[in-house]
Amino acid sequence: MGALQSTLLYLILLHSCKIFAYKDQQWKKATATFAKDSEGSLVTEGACGYGDLHKESYGKHSAGLSTMLFNRGSICGACYEIRCVDHILWCVMGSPSVVVTVTDFCAPNYGLSVDYGGWCNFPREHFEMSKTAFAEIAKNKADIVPVQYRRVKCERSGGMRFTMSGGSHFYQVLISNVGVDGEVIAVKVKGSRTGWIPMARNWGQNWHCNANFQNQPLSFEVTISSGKTLTSYNVAPAKWMFGQTFEGKQFQNE
């Protein structure tokens, strides 16, 4: 392949992998490790409530955050760009970056020092990454590496997903695959026989309210951390059932 063809291929790949960074986001210092997980992914139930991360398309590039960054779960679904720095032995040459989605909480261990195993102890800023994501920036033989990180906009395929759960008068929905900010800060739900009802965060990105929506098509109004709001009308049909997942509209990067 000639020099011109190589350059064109590089530009095409660069465009297809474009990362949408926030204008006011500067690189910050933290540390990172990787979870000893299966198939290079964090596939188990995490503190964000996503369940099987492969189904949510987060599994191969996901991370758990320390207390300092997790913000009691409100940050779930957000995206961070991470690169390994200042370690010639463990960092991948050229310090390439990887984008991960927040899917879990990295619990502190105050029985250990922040420098010897207590990586996620407050006030340390730390990422426990999936093995696949970690391998893109550092060698897997590394125990812990210094990194730089910044918040970036999430690129998602398809629409937001709404997974139903609850009971007769307790309704809960898990919201996943959210684009742009990724971080949901407010949700409203509307049945065909109700007005718009505000929902409260239960845990992670599970939102709930005390209402009976059986045999009603459901619409959702979702607000993300930048203040943008998107309404998906009649996402779930009247005969929806608990355990089902439905797809709505999607926030778009500009």
Short mmCIF file of N, CA, C and O in Angstrom, two decimals, residues 56-166:
data_model
loop_
_atom_site.label_atom_id
_atom_site.label_comp_id
_atom_site.label_asym_id
_atom_site.label_seq_id
_atom_site.Cartn_x
_atom_site.Cartn_y
_atom_site.Cartn_z
N GLU A 56 -26.54 -4.65 26.83
CA GLU A 56 -26.62 -3.19 26.79
C GLU A 56 -25.48 -2.57 25.98
O GLU A 56 -25.33 -1.36 25.95
N SER A 57 -24.65 -3.42 25.37
CA SER A 57 -23.53 -2.97 24.53
C SER A 57 -22.46 -2.22 25.32
O SER A 57 -21.70 -1.44 24.75
N TYR A 58 -22.39 -2.46 26.62
CA TYR A 58 -21.37 -1.81 27.45
C TYR A 58 -20.22 -2.75 27.81
O TYR A 58 -19.17 -2.31 28.26
N GLY A 59 -20.42 -4.03 27.69
CA GLY A 59 -19.53 -5.02 28.31
C GLY A 59 -18.06 -4.90 28.00
O GLY A 59 -17.23 -5.02 28.88
N LYS A 60 -17.72 -4.72 26.73
CA LYS A 60 -16.31 -4.72 26.35
C LYS A 60 -15.59 -3.42 26.72
O LYS A 60 -14.38 -3.40 26.80
N HIS A 61 -16.33 -2.35 26.93
CA HIS A 61 -15.70 -1.06 27.25
C HIS A 61 -16.47 -0.40 28.38
O HIS A 61 -17.23 0.55 28.18
N SER A 62 -16.28 -0.93 29.59
CA SER A 62 -17.00 -0.44 30.75
C SER A 62 -16.04 -0.26 31.91
O SER A 62 -14.90 -0.71 31.88
N ALA A 63 -16.52 0.42 32.96
CA ALA A 63 -15.65 0.68 34.11
C ALA A 63 -16.48 0.94 35.36
O ALA A 63 -17.60 1.44 35.29
N GLY A 64 -15.88 0.58 36.50
CA GLY A 64 -16.43 0.96 37.79
C GLY A 64 -15.64 2.14 38.32
O GLY A 64 -14.43 2.22 38.13
N LEU A 65 -16.31 3.07 38.99
CA LEU A 65 -15.68 4.29 39.47
C LEU A 65 -15.58 4.30 40.98
O LEU A 65 -16.44 3.76 41.67
N SER A 66 -14.53 4.93 41.49
CA SER A 66 -14.35 5.09 42.93
C SER A 66 -15.39 6.07 43.48
O SER A 66 -16.06 6.79 42.73
N THR A 67 -15.51 6.10 44.80
CA THR A 67 -16.51 6.96 45.46
C THR A 67 -16.41 8.41 45.01
O THR A 67 -17.43 9.08 44.80
N MET A 68 -15.20 8.89 44.86
CA MET A 68 -14.97 10.29 44.50
C MET A 68 -15.62 10.65 43.17
O MET A 68 -16.07 11.78 42.96
N LEU A 69 -15.72 9.67 42.24
CA LEU A 69 -16.25 9.93 40.91
C LEU A 69 -17.67 9.42 40.70
O LEU A 69 -18.39 9.93 39.84
N PHE A 70 -18.09 8.43 41.49
CA PHE A 70 -19.35 7.73 41.24
C PHE A 70 -20.59 8.58 41.52
O PHE A 70 -21.64 8.39 40.91
N ASN A 71 -20.48 9.50 42.46
CA ASN A 71 -21.57 10.43 42.77
C ASN A 71 -22.89 9.72 43.06
O ASN A 71 -23.95 10.08 42.54
N ARG A 72 -22.81 8.68 43.89
CA ARG A 72 -23.99 7.92 44.33
C ARG A 72 -24.81 7.34 43.18
O ARG A 72 -26.02 7.14 43.30
N GLY A 73 -24.16 7.11 42.07
CA GLY A 73 -24.83 6.44 40.96
C GLY A 73 -25.41 7.33 39.89
O GLY A 73 -25.83 6.85 38.84
N SER A 74 -25.45 8.64 40.12
CA SER A 74 -26.04 9.52 39.11
C SER A 74 -25.19 9.55 37.84
O SER A 74 -25.69 9.86 36.75
N ILE A 75 -23.90 9.21 37.96
CA ILE A 75 -22.99 9.26 36.82
C ILE A 75 -23.13 8.03 35.93
O ILE A 75 -22.54 7.96 34.84
N CYS A 76 -23.91 7.03 36.34
CA CYS A 76 -24.08 5.81 35.56
C CYS A 76 -24.49 6.11 34.13
O CYS A 76 -25.38 6.91 33.88
N GLY A 77 -23.82 5.47 33.18
CA GLY A 77 -24.12 5.66 31.77
C GLY A 77 -23.27 6.71 31.09
O GLY A 77 -23.27 6.81 29.86
N ALA A 78 -22.54 7.51 31.88
CA ALA A 78 -21.68 8.54 31.30
C ALA A 78 -20.45 7.90 30.67
O ALA A 78 -20.11 6.75 30.94
N CYS A 79 -19.77 8.65 29.81
CA CYS A 79 -18.60 8.14 29.10
C CYS A 79 -17.34 8.94 29.46
O CYS A 79 -17.40 10.16 29.60
N TYR A 80 -16.25 8.22 29.60
CA TYR A 80 -14.95 8.84 29.89
C TYR A 80 -13.91 8.34 28.89
O TYR A 80 -13.89 7.16 28.53
N GLU A 81 -13.06 9.26 28.46
CA GLU A 81 -11.90 8.90 27.66
C GLU A 81 -10.71 8.79 28.60
O GLU A 81 -10.46 9.68 29.42
N ILE A 82 -9.98 7.68 28.50
CA ILE A 82 -8.88 7.39 29.42
C ILE A 82 -7.62 7.05 28.63
O ILE A 82 -7.69 6.34 27.62
N ARG A 83 -6.48 7.55 29.10
CA ARG A 83 -5.20 7.18 28.49
C ARG A 83 -4.16 6.96 29.57
O ARG A 83 -4.15 7.65 30.60
N CYS A 84 -3.31 5.99 29.35
CA CYS A 84 -2.23 5.67 30.29
C CYS A 84 -1.06 6.61 30.04
O CYS A 84 -0.67 6.85 28.89
N VAL A 85 -0.49 7.17 31.12
CA VAL A 85 0.59 8.16 30.97
C VAL A 85 1.68 7.91 32.01
O VAL A 85 1.47 7.28 33.03
N ASP A 86 2.87 8.43 31.69
CA ASP A 86 3.97 8.52 32.66
C ASP A 86 4.43 7.18 33.20
O ASP A 86 4.88 7.07 34.35
N HIS A 87 4.30 6.11 32.41
CA HIS A 87 4.83 4.81 32.85
C HIS A 87 5.32 4.04 31.62
O HIS A 87 4.56 3.34 30.96
N ILE A 88 6.61 4.19 31.32
CA ILE A 88 7.20 3.64 30.11
C ILE A 88 7.13 2.11 30.08
O ILE A 88 7.09 1.49 29.02
N LEU A 89 7.07 1.48 31.25
CA LEU A 89 7.06 0.02 31.31
C LEU A 89 5.69 -0.55 31.00
O LEU A 89 5.57 -1.57 30.31
N TRP A 90 4.60 0.09 31.50
CA TRP A 90 3.27 -0.50 31.40
C TRP A 90 2.36 0.14 30.37
O TRP A 90 1.43 -0.49 29.87
N CYS A 91 2.56 1.42 30.05
CA CYS A 91 1.67 2.09 29.10
C CYS A 91 1.95 1.63 27.67
O CYS A 91 3.10 1.40 27.29
N VAL A 92 0.89 1.49 26.88
CA VAL A 92 1.04 1.19 25.45
C VAL A 92 1.72 2.37 24.77
O VAL A 92 1.41 3.53 25.06
N MET A 93 2.64 2.07 23.88
CA MET A 93 3.41 3.11 23.22
C MET A 93 2.51 4.10 22.50
O MET A 93 1.56 3.72 21.79
N GLY A 94 2.77 5.39 22.68
CA GLY A 94 1.99 6.43 22.04
C GLY A 94 0.83 6.92 22.87
O GLY A 94 0.13 7.85 22.47
N SER A 95 0.58 6.29 24.01
CA SER A 95 -0.52 6.66 24.92
C SER A 95 -1.87 6.79 24.20
O SER A 95 -2.51 7.84 24.24
N PRO A 96 -2.31 5.72 23.52
CA PRO A 96 -3.63 5.78 22.89
C PRO A 96 -4.71 5.86 23.96
O PRO A 96 -4.49 5.47 25.12
N SER A 97 -5.88 6.34 23.58
CA SER A 97 -6.97 6.47 24.54
C SER A 97 -8.08 5.48 24.23
O SER A 97 -8.16 4.94 23.12
N VAL A 98 -8.95 5.26 25.21
CA VAL A 98 -10.10 4.38 25.04
C VAL A 98 -11.29 5.05 25.73
O VAL A 98 -11.12 5.76 26.73
N VAL A 99 -12.48 4.86 25.20
CA VAL A 99 -13.69 5.42 25.80
C VAL A 99 -14.46 4.29 26.50
O VAL A 99 -14.71 3.24 25.91
N VAL A 100 -14.82 4.52 27.76
CA VAL A 100 -15.55 3.54 28.54
C VAL A 100 -16.86 4.15 29.05
O VAL A 100 -16.98 5.37 29.18
N THR A 101 -17.82 3.28 29.34
CA THR A 101 -19.09 3.69 29.93
C THR A 101 -19.09 3.31 31.40
O THR A 101 -18.66 2.21 31.77
N VAL A 102 -19.59 4.20 32.25
CA VAL A 102 -19.69 3.91 33.69
C VAL A 102 -20.82 2.91 33.92
O VAL A 102 -21.99 3.19 33.61
N THR A 103 -20.50 1.75 34.46
CA THR A 103 -21.50 0.71 34.70
C THR A 103 -21.51 0.18 36.12
O THR A 103 -22.37 -0.61 36.48
N ASP A 104 -20.53 0.61 36.95
CA ASP A 104 -20.43 0.00 38.27
C ASP A 104 -19.73 0.95 39.25
O ASP A 104 -19.17 1.97 38.86
N PHE A 105 -19.77 0.56 40.50
CA PHE A 105 -19.11 1.28 41.60
C PHE A 105 -17.93 0.45 42.07
O PHE A 105 -18.06 -0.76 42.28
N CYS A 106 -16.77 1.08 42.18
CA CYS A 106 -15.60 0.41 42.74
C CYS A 106 -15.57 0.69 44.23
O CYS A 106 -15.26 1.80 44.67
N ALA A 107 -15.94 -0.30 45.02
CA ALA A 107 -16.10 -0.12 46.47
C ALA A 107 -14.76 0.10 47.17
O ALA A 107 -13.75 -0.51 46.80
N PRO A 108 -14.73 0.97 48.18
CA PRO A 108 -13.49 1.19 48.94
C PRO A 108 -13.17 0.00 49.82
O PRO A 108 -14.03 -0.81 50.16
N ASN A 109 -11.91 -0.12 50.17
CA ASN A 109 -11.44 -1.14 51.11
C ASN A 109 -10.51 -0.44 52.09
O ASN A 109 -9.31 -0.35 51.86
N TYR A 110 -11.09 0.06 53.18
CA TYR A 110 -10.32 0.88 54.11
C TYR A 110 -9.39 0.05 54.99
O TYR A 110 -8.63 0.60 55.79
N GLY A 111 -9.40 -1.27 54.80
CA GLY A 111 -8.42 -2.11 55.48
C GLY A 111 -7.08 -2.08 54.79
O GLY A 111 -6.09 -2.58 55.33
N LEU A 112 -7.05 -1.49 53.59
CA LEU A 112 -5.81 -1.40 52.82
C LEU A 112 -5.47 0.06 52.54
O LEU A 112 -6.36 0.90 52.42
N SER A 113 -4.20 0.33 52.39
CA SER A 113 -3.74 1.67 52.07
C SER A 113 -4.15 2.05 50.65
O SER A 113 -4.28 1.18 49.78
N VAL A 114 -4.33 3.34 50.40
CA VAL A 114 -4.68 3.80 49.05
C VAL A 114 -3.58 3.47 48.06
O VAL A 114 -3.81 3.43 46.85
N ASP A 115 -2.36 3.23 48.56
CA ASP A 115 -1.24 2.91 47.68
C ASP A 115 -0.99 1.42 47.55
O ASP A 115 -0.20 0.99 46.71
N TYR A 116 -1.69 0.61 48.35
CA TYR A 116 -1.46 -0.84 48.33
C TYR A 116 -2.79 -1.59 48.42
O TYR A 116 -3.09 -2.24 49.42
N GLY A 117 -3.59 -1.48 47.36
CA GLY A 117 -4.82 -2.26 47.28
C GLY A 117 -6.09 -1.49 47.53
O GLY A 117 -7.16 -1.88 47.07
N GLY A 118 -6.01 -0.37 48.27
CA GLY A 118 -7.21 0.43 48.52
C GLY A 118 -7.38 1.49 47.45
O GLY A 118 -7.58 2.68 47.74
N TRP A 119 -7.32 1.02 46.19
CA TRP A 119 -7.31 1.96 45.07
C TRP A 119 -8.55 2.86 45.04
O TRP A 119 -8.49 3.98 44.57
N CYS A 120 -9.67 2.31 45.50
CA CYS A 120 -10.93 3.05 45.38
C CYS A 120 -11.33 3.77 46.66
O CYS A 120 -12.46 4.25 46.78
N ASN A 121 -10.42 3.84 47.62
CA ASN A 121 -10.71 4.55 48.87
C ASN A 121 -10.85 6.05 48.61
O ASN A 121 -10.14 6.63 47.78
N PHE A 122 -11.77 6.67 49.33
CA PHE A 122 -11.95 8.12 49.25
C PHE A 122 -10.71 8.80 49.79
O PHE A 122 -10.15 8.36 50.81
N PRO A 123 -10.19 9.87 49.19
CA PRO A 123 -10.74 10.63 48.05
C PRO A 123 -10.06 10.31 46.72
O PRO A 123 -9.99 11.17 45.84
N ARG A 124 -9.55 9.09 46.58
CA ARG A 124 -8.81 8.76 45.36
C ARG A 124 -9.74 8.67 44.14
O ARG A 124 -10.84 8.16 44.25
N GLU A 125 -9.27 9.15 43.00
CA GLU A 125 -10.02 9.04 41.74
C GLU A 125 -9.44 7.85 40.97
O GLU A 125 -8.27 7.85 40.60
N HIS A 126 -10.30 6.84 40.79
CA HIS A 126 -9.81 5.58 40.25
C HIS A 126 -10.84 4.94 39.33
O HIS A 126 -12.05 5.02 39.57
N PHE A 127 -10.35 4.26 38.27
CA PHE A 127 -11.19 3.52 37.33
C PHE A 127 -10.83 2.04 37.39
O PHE A 127 -9.66 1.68 37.19
N GLU A 128 -11.82 1.19 37.68
CA GLU A 128 -11.63 -0.25 37.56
C GLU A 128 -12.24 -0.66 36.22
O GLU A 128 -13.45 -0.79 36.08
N MET A 129 -11.37 -0.86 35.24
CA MET A 129 -11.81 -1.02 33.86
C MET A 129 -12.03 -2.49 33.50
O MET A 129 -11.49 -3.39 34.14
N SER A 130 -12.83 -2.71 32.45
CA SER A 130 -12.93 -4.05 31.90
C SER A 130 -11.56 -4.40 31.32
O SER A 130 -10.79 -3.53 30.92
N LYS A 131 -11.26 -5.68 31.29
CA LYS A 131 -9.94 -6.13 30.83
C LYS A 131 -9.67 -5.73 29.39
O LYS A 131 -8.57 -5.32 29.03
N THR A 132 -10.71 -5.80 28.56
CA THR A 132 -10.56 -5.43 27.15
C THR A 132 -10.20 -3.96 26.98
O THR A 132 -9.30 -3.61 26.22
N ALA A 133 -10.90 -3.08 27.72
CA ALA A 133 -10.62 -1.65 27.62
C ALA A 133 -9.23 -1.33 28.15
O ALA A 133 -8.49 -0.53 27.56
N PHE A 134 -8.87 -1.95 29.28
CA PHE A 134 -7.56 -1.71 29.89
C PHE A 134 -6.44 -2.09 28.92
O PHE A 134 -5.43 -1.39 28.82
N ALA A 135 -6.62 -3.21 28.20
CA ALA A 135 -5.58 -3.70 27.30
C ALA A 135 -5.32 -2.76 26.13
O ALA A 135 -4.28 -2.86 25.48
N GLU A 136 -6.24 -1.85 25.86
CA GLU A 136 -6.04 -0.89 24.77
C GLU A 136 -5.13 0.27 25.17
O GLU A 136 -4.65 1.01 24.31
N ILE A 137 -4.91 0.43 26.49
CA ILE A 137 -4.06 1.55 26.93
C ILE A 137 -2.84 1.10 27.72
O ILE A 137 -1.87 1.85 27.86
N ALA A 138 -2.87 -0.14 28.27
CA ALA A 138 -1.76 -0.60 29.11
C ALA A 138 -1.60 -2.11 28.99
O ALA A 138 -2.52 -2.81 28.52
N LYS A 139 -0.47 -2.60 29.42
CA LYS A 139 -0.20 -4.04 29.39
C LYS A 139 -0.92 -4.73 30.54
O LYS A 139 -0.93 -4.22 31.66
N ASN A 140 -1.51 -5.89 30.27
CA ASN A 140 -2.29 -6.60 31.29
C ASN A 140 -1.44 -7.12 32.45
O ASN A 140 -1.98 -7.53 33.48
N LYS A 141 -0.12 -7.11 32.29
CA LYS A 141 0.75 -7.51 33.39
C LYS A 141 0.80 -6.44 34.48
O LYS A 141 1.22 -6.70 35.60
N ALA A 142 0.37 -5.24 34.12
CA ALA A 142 0.40 -4.13 35.07
C ALA A 142 -0.63 -4.34 36.18
O ALA A 142 -1.72 -4.86 35.94
N ASP A 143 -0.29 -3.90 37.37
CA ASP A 143 -1.21 -3.99 38.50
C ASP A 143 -2.08 -2.73 38.55
O ASP A 143 -3.30 -2.79 38.55
N ILE A 144 -1.43 -1.59 38.59
CA ILE A 144 -2.11 -0.30 38.60
C ILE A 144 -1.28 0.67 37.79
O ILE A 144 -0.04 0.63 37.84
N VAL A 145 -1.95 1.53 37.01
CA VAL A 145 -1.22 2.47 36.15
C VAL A 145 -1.75 3.88 36.35
O VAL A 145 -2.94 4.08 36.64
N PRO A 146 -0.89 4.88 36.18
CA PRO A 146 -1.35 6.27 36.20
C PRO A 146 -2.06 6.59 34.89
O PRO A 146 -1.60 6.17 33.82
N VAL A 147 -3.16 7.31 34.97
CA VAL A 147 -3.91 7.66 33.76
C VAL A 147 -4.34 9.11 33.79
O VAL A 147 -4.31 9.76 34.84
N GLN A 148 -4.74 9.59 32.65
CA GLN A 148 -5.45 10.86 32.53
C GLN A 148 -6.83 10.55 31.98
O GLN A 148 -7.00 9.63 31.19
N TYR A 149 -7.83 11.32 32.42
CA TYR A 149 -9.18 11.07 31.96
C TYR A 149 -9.91 12.38 31.73
O TYR A 149 -9.55 13.43 32.28
N ARG A 150 -10.95 12.31 30.90
CA ARG A 150 -11.84 13.45 30.70
C ARG A 150 -13.21 12.92 30.29
O ARG A 150 -13.33 11.86 29.69
N ARG A 151 -14.23 13.67 30.63
CA ARG A 151 -15.59 13.32 30.25
C ARG A 151 -15.80 13.60 28.77
O ARG A 151 -15.40 14.66 28.27
N VAL A 152 -16.39 12.65 28.05
CA VAL A 152 -16.69 12.83 26.64
C VAL A 152 -18.15 12.46 26.38
O VAL A 152 -18.80 11.83 27.21
N LYS A 153 -18.65 12.85 25.21
CA LYS A 153 -20.02 12.53 24.85
C LYS A 153 -20.11 11.09 24.37
O LYS A 153 -19.19 10.57 23.72
N CYS A 154 -21.21 10.44 24.69
CA CYS A 154 -21.40 9.03 24.36
C CYS A 154 -21.98 8.88 22.95
O CYS A 154 -22.95 9.56 22.59
N GLU A 155 -21.39 7.99 22.19
CA GLU A 155 -21.92 7.62 20.88
C GLU A 155 -22.64 6.29 21.03
O GLU A 155 -22.04 5.28 21.41
N ARG A 156 -23.94 6.26 20.74
CA ARG A 156 -24.73 5.04 20.90
C ARG A 156 -25.35 4.62 19.57
O ARG A 156 -25.63 5.45 18.71
N SER A 157 -25.56 3.33 19.44
CA SER A 157 -26.24 2.77 18.28
C SER A 157 -27.68 2.48 18.64
O SER A 157 -27.96 1.81 19.64
N GLY A 158 -28.63 2.98 17.86
CA GLY A 158 -30.04 2.76 18.15
C GLY A 158 -30.55 3.75 19.18
O GLY A 158 -29.86 4.70 19.58
N GLY A 159 -31.79 3.53 19.62
CA GLY A 159 -32.41 4.46 20.55
C GLY A 159 -32.18 4.12 22.01
O GLY A 159 -31.58 3.10 22.34
N MET A 160 -32.66 5.01 22.89
CA MET A 160 -32.64 4.72 24.33
C MET A 160 -33.48 3.48 24.59
O MET A 160 -34.48 3.23 23.91
N ARG A 161 -33.09 2.70 25.62
CA ARG A 161 -33.82 1.48 25.94
C ARG A 161 -34.49 1.61 27.30
O ARG A 161 -33.90 2.12 28.25
N PHE A 162 -35.71 1.12 27.35
CA PHE A 162 -36.53 1.19 28.56
C PHE A 162 -36.93 -0.23 28.94
O PHE A 162 -37.68 -0.89 28.22
N THR A 163 -36.43 -0.72 30.08
CA THR A 163 -36.71 -2.07 30.55
C THR A 163 -37.65 -2.02 31.74
O THR A 163 -37.35 -1.39 32.75
N MET A 164 -38.80 -2.68 31.61
CA MET A 164 -39.87 -2.60 32.60
C MET A 164 -39.69 -3.60 33.75
O MET A 164 -39.31 -4.74 33.54
N SER A 165 -40.00 -3.15 34.97
CA SER A 165 -40.02 -4.05 36.12
C SER A 165 -40.95 -3.44 37.18
O SER A 165 -41.43 -2.32 37.04
N GLY A 166 -41.19 -4.20 38.25
CA GLY A 166 -42.04 -3.69 39.33
C GLY A 166 -43.18 -4.61 39.65
O GLY A 166 -43.09 -5.83 39.51
#
